[in-house]
Tab-separated table of C-alpha atoms and ligand atoms in Angstrom:
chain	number	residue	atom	x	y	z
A	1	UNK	CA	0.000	0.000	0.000
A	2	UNK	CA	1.178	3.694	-0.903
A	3	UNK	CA	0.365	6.755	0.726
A	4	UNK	CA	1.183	10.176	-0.953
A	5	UNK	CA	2.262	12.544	2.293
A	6	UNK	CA	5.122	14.255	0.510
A	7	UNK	CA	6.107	14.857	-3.151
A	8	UNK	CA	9.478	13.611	-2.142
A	9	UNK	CA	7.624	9.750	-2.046
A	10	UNK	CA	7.356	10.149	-5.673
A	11	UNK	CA	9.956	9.173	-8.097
A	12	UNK	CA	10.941	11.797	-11.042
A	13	UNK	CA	9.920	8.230	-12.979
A	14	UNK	CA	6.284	7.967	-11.361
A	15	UNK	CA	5.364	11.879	-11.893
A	16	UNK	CA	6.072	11.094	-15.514
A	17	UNK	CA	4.029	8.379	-15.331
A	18	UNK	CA	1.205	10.704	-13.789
A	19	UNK	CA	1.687	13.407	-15.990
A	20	UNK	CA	1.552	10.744	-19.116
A	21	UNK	CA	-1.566	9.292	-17.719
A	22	UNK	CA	-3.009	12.430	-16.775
A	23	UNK	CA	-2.479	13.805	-20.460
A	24	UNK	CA	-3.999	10.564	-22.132
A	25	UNK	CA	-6.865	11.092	-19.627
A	26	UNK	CA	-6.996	14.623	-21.334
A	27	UNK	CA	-7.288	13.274	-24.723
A	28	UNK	CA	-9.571	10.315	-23.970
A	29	UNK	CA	-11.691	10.862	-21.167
A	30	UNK	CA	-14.252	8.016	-21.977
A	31	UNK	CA	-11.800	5.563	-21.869
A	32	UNK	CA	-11.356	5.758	-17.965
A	33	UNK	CA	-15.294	6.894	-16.950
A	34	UNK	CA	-15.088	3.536	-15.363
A	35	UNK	CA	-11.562	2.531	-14.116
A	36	UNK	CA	-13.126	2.768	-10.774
A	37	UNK	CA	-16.112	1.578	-10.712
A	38	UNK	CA	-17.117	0.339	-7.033
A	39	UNK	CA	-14.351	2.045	-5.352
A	40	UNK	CA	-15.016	5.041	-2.570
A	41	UNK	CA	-12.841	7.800	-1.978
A	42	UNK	CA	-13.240	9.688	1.116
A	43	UNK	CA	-12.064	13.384	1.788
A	44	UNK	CA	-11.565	14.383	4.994
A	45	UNK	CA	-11.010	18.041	5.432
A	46	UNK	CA	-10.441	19.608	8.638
A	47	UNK	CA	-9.460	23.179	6.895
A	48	UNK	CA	-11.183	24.885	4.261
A	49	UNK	CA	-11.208	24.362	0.694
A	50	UNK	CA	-12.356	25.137	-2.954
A	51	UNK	CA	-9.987	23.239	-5.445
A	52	UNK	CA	-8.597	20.412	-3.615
A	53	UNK	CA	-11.851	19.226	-2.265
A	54	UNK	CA	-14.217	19.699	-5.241
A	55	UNK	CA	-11.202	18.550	-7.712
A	56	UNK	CA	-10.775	14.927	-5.789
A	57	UNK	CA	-14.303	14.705	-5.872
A	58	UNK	CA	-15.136	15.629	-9.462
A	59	UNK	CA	-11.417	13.064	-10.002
A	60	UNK	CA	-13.103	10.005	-8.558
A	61	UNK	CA	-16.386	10.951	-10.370
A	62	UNK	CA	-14.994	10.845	-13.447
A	63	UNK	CA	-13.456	7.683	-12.843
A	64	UNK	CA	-16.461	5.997	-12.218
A	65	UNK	CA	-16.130	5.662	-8.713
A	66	UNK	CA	-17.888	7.059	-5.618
A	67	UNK	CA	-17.110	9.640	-2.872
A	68	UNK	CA	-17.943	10.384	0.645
A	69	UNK	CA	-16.729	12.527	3.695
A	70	UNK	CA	-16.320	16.171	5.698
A	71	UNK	CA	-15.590	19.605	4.489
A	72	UNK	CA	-14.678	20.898	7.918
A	73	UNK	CA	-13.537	19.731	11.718
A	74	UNK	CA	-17.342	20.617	12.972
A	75	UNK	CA	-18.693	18.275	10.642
A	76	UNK	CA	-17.061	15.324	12.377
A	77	UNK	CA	-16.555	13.728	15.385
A	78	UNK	CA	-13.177	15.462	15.570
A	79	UNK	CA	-15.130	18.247	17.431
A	80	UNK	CA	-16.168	15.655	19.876
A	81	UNK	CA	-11.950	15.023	20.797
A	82	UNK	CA	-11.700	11.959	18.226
A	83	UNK	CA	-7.870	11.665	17.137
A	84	UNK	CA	-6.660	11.667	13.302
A	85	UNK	CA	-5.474	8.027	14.310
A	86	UNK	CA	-9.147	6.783	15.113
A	87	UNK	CA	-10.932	8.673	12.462
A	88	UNK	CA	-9.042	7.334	9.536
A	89	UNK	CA	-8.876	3.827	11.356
A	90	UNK	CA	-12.922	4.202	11.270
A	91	UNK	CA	-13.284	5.867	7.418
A	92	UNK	CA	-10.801	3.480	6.322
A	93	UNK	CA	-13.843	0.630	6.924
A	94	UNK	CA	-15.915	3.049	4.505
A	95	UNK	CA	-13.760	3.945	1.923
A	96	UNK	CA	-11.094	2.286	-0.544
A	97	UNK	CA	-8.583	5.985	-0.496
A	98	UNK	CA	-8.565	9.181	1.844
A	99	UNK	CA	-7.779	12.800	0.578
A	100	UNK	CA	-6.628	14.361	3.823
A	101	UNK	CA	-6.049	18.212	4.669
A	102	UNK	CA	-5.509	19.129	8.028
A	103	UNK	CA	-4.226	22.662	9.592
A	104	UNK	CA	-1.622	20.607	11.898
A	105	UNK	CA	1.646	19.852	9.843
A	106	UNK	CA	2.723	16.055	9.998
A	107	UNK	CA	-1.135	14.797	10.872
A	108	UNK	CA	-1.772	12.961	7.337
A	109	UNK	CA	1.873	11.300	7.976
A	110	UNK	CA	0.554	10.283	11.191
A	111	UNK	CA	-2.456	9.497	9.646
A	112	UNK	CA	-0.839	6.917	7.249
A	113	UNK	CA	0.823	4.870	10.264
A	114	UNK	CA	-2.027	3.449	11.256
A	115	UNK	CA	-4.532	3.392	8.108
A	116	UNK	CA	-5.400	0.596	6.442
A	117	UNK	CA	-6.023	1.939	3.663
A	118	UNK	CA	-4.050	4.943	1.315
A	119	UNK	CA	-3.765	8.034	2.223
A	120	UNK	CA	-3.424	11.259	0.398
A	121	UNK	CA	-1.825	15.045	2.334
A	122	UNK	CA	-4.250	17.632	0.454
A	123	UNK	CA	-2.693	20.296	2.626
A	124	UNK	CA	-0.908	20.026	6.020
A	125	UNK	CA	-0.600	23.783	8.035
A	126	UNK	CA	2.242	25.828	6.418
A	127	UNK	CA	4.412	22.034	5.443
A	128	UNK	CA	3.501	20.950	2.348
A	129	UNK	CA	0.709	19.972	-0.462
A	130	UNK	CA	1.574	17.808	-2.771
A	131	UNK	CA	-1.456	17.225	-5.116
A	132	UNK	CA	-1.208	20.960	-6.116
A	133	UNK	CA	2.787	20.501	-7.132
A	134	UNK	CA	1.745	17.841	-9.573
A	135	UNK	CA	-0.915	20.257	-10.753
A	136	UNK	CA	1.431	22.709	-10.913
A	137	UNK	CA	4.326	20.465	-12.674
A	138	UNK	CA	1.929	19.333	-15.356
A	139	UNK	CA	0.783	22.524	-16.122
A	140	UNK	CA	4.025	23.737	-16.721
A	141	UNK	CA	5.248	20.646	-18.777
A	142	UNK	CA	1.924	21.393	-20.737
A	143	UNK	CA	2.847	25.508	-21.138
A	144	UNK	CA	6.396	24.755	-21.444
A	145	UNK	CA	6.884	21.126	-22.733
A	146	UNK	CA	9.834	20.607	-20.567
A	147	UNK	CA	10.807	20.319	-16.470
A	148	UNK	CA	13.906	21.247	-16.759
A	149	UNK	CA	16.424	24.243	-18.069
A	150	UNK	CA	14.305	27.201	-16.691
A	151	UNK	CA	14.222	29.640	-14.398
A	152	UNK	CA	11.155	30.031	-11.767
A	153	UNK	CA	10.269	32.798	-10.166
A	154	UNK	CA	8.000	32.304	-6.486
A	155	UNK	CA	6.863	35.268	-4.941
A	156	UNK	CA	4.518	36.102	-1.640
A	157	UNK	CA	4.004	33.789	1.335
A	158	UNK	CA	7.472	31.864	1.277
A	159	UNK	CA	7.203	30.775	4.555
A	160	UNK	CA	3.705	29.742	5.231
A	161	UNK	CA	2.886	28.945	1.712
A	162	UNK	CA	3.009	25.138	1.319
A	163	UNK	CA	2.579	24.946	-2.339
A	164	UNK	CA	5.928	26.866	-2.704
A	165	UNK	CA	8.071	24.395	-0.451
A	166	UNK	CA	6.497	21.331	-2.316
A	167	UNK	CA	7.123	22.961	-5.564
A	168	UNK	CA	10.743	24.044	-4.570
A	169	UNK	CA	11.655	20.573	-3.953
A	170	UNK	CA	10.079	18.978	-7.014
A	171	UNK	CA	11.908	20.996	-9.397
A	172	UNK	CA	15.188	20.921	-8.033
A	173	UNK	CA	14.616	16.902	-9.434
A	174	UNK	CA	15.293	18.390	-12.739
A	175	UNK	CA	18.445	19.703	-14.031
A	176	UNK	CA	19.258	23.328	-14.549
A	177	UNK	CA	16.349	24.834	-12.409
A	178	UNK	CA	17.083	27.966	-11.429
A	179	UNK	CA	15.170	29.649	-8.269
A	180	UNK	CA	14.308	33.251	-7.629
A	181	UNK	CA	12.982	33.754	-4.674
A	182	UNK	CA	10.666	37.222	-3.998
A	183	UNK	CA	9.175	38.219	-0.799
A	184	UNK	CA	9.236	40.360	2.182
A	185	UNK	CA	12.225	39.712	4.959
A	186	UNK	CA	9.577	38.244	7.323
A	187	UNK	CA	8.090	35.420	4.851
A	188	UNK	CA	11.493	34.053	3.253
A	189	UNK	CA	11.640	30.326	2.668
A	190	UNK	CA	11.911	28.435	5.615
A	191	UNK	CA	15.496	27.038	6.906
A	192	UNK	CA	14.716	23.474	6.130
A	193	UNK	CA	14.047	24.508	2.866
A	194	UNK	CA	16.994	26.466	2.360
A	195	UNK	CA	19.763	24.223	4.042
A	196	UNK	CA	18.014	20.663	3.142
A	197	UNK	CA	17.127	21.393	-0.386
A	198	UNK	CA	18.558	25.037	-2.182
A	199	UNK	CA	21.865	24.479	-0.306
A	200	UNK	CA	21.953	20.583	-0.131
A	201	UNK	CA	21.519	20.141	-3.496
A	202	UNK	CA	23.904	23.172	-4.470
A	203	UNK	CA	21.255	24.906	-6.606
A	204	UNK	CA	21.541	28.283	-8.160
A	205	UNK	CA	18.810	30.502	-6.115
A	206	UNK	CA	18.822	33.856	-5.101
A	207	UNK	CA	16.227	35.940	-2.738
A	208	UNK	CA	14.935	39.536	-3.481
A	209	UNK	CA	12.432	42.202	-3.241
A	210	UNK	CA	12.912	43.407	-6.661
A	211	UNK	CA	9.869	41.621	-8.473
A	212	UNK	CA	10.352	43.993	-11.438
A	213	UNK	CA	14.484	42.257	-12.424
A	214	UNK	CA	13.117	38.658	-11.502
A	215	UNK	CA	9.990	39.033	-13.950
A	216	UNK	CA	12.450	39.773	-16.477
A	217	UNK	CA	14.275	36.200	-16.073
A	218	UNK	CA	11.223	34.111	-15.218
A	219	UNK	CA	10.138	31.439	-17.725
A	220	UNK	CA	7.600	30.454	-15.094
A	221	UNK	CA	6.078	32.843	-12.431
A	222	UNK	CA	4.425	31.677	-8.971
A	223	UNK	CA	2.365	33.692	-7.272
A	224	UNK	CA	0.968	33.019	-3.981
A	225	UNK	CA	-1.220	34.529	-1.617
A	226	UNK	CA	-0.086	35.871	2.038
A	227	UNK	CA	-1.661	33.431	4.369
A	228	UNK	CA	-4.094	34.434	6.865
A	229	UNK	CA	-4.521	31.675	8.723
A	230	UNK	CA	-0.887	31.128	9.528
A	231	UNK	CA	-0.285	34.651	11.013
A	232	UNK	CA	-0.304	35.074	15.190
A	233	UNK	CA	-0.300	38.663	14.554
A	234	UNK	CA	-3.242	40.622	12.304
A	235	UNK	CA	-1.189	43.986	12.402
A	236	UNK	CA	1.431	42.008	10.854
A	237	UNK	CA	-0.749	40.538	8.535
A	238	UNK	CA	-2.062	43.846	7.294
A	239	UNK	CA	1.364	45.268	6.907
A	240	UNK	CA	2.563	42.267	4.842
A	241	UNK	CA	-0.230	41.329	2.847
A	242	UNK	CA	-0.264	43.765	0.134
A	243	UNK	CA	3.747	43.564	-0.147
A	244	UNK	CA	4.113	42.158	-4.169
A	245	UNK	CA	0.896	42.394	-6.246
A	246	UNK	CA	1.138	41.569	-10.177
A	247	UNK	CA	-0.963	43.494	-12.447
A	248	UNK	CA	-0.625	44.467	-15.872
A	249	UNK	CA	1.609	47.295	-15.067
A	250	UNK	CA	4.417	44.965	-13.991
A	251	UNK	CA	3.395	42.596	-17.063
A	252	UNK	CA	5.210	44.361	-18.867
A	253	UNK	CA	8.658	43.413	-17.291
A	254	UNK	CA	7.819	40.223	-18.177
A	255	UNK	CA	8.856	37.811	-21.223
A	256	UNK	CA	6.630	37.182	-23.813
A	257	UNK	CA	6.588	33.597	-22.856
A	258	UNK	CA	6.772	33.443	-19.015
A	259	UNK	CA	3.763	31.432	-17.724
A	260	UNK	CA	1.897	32.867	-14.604
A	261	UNK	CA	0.902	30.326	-12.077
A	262	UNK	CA	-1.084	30.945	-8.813
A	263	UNK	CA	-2.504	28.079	-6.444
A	264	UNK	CA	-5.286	30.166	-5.523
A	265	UNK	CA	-7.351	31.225	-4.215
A	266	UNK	CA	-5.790	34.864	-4.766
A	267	UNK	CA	-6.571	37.708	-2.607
A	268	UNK	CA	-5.066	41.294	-3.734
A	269	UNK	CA	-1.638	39.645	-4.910
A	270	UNK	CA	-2.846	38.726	-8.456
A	271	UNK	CA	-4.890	41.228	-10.481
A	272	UNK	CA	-8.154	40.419	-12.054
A	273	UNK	CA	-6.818	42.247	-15.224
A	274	UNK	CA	-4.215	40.384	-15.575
A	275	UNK	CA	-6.630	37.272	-16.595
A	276	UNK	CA	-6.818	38.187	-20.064
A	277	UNK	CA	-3.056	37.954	-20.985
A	278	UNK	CA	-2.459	34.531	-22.410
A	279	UNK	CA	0.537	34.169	-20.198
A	280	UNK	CA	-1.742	33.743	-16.832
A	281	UNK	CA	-2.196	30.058	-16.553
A	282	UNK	CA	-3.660	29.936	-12.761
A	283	UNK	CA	-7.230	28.451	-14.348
A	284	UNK	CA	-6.020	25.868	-16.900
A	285	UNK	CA	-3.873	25.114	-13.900
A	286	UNK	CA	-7.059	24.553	-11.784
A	287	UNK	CA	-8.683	22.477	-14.527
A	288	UNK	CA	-5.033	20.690	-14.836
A	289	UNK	CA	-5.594	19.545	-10.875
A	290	UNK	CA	-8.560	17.076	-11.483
A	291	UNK	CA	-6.984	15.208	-14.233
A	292	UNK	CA	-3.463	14.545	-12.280
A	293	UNK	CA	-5.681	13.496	-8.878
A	294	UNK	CA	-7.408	11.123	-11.187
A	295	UNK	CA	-3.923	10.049	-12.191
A	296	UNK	CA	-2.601	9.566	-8.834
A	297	UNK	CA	-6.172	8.296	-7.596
A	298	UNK	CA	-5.753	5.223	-10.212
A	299	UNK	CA	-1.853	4.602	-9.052
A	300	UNK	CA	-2.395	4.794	-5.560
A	301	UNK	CA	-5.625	2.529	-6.114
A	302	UNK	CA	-3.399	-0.138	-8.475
A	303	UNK	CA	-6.266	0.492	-11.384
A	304	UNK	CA	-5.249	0.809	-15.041
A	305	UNK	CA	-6.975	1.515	-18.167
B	401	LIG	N1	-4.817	25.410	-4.231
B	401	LIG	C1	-5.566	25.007	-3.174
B	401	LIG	O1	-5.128	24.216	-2.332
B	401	LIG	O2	-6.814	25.564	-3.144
B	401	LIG	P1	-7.936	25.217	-2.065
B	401	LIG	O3	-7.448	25.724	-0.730
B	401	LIG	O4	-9.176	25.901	-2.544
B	401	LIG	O5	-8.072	23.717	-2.016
């Protein structure tokens, strides 16, 4: 049995294999309307969400299976003291795969100890999330039609923003990735980021506040939001949040060909203007996440075609 907790689990090998299978599932989306057929997925989310949620359930819809769970802690017996341990040990009799997203980092790795069935990390706290990386890496091998040789650009929420450490360590799989790193002093990448994976693997990265110079070397841009939820402090929320916003102004400083990426959901950071250049990608990348989960639904679940 595998669990997906951390895009580190994966292979460079197997996310080709998910990005194949997620493009033939682009191309021939009869052909797997029944792949699953009698299975259950189950999504247990004790945080909000839009894409994750909805995209694992329309996944496993489309694959001809079935879905059940919780869209929040209040909905469950969590808010009656249950542990992670027992309610996965319980939805595990229900369901054949759990998509798990949980504010506390580590709880779907604790979570997979003691399920008996697979489990998925939609989203732990500020850690990491990596469904939306393989959204995010085959959106960019279908914009740029390569994973290597480029340079990408992240800018916001360095520190609490999980997408960017998943994403940070996926590329630097692939050779010649360079890293620009934009944000405010207070929400640089985290150390373990820096020393286990930038430094460790003797990448070329380099931090700044100058979004206007990095936009000018980007093939790929990733913009993220400034995370709410993960501050102590709402002055310093306030101060920060506003700190790098894109709109069609700054554009301009970018290459014709740079591709614009967000997770969402966006806030101020992002704006809506900037959805008509071709270059913004952050829906196709949203459509892009249900056809890799169904991908990784069918691996994790041993189904093929
Ligand atoms: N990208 C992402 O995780 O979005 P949601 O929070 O809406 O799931």
């Amino acid at each position: 049995m595998r669990h997906l907790i951390d895009i580190k689990d994966l292979s460079v090998e197997e996310i080709k294999g998910l990005i194949d299978t997620a493009n033939d599932i682009i191309e021939n989306r009869a052909a797997y309307s029944e792949v699953c057929k009698g299975k259950k997925l189950a999504t247990l989310f004790f945080e909000p969400s839009t894409r994750t949620r909805l995209s694992f359930e329309a996944a496993m819809w489309e694959l001809g299976g079935s879905v059940l769970g919780f869209s929040s802690a209040d909905a469950s017996s969590t808010s009656k003291g249950e542990s992670v341990t027992d309610t996965v040990r319980t939805v595990g009799c229900y369901a054949d795969i759990i998509a798990m997203r949980h504010p506390k980092e580590g709880a779907p790795l604790l979570a997979s100890l003691s399920s008996t069935v697979p489990i998925i990390n939609a989203g732990d706290g500020g850690h990491s999330h990596p469904t939306q990386t393989l959204t995010d890496l085959l959106t960019i091998m279908r914009e740029k039609g390569r994973l290597d040789n480029m340079t990408v650009a992240l800018c916001g929420d360095l520190k609490f923003g999980r997408t960017v450490h998943s994403l940070i360590s996926a590329m630097s799989f692939y050779d010649n990735v360079k890293f620009i790193l934009i944000s405010p002093e207070e929400l640089k990448v985290p150390n373990y980021i820096r020393q286990d994976v930038l430094e460790k693997k003797n990448l070329e990265w380099y931090e700044t506040d100058n979004m206007e110079n990095a936009l000018g070397e980007a093939d790929v841009l990733y913009m993220t939001r400034v995370q709410r939820e993960r501050f102590f402090n709402e002055a310093d929320y306030l101060r920060l949040k506003d700190s790098f916003i894109l709109d069609t102004e700054k554009m301009k400083y970018a290459k014709p060909d740079t591709t614009i990426l967000h997770p969402l959901p966006r806030v101020n950071e992002i704006s809506v203007k900037v959805d008509e250049d071709p270059r913004a990608c952050y829906f196709k990348q949203v459509e892009n996440g249900k056809f890799i989960r169904m991908a990784l639904i069918m691996m994790l679940l041993g189904v093929t075609k």
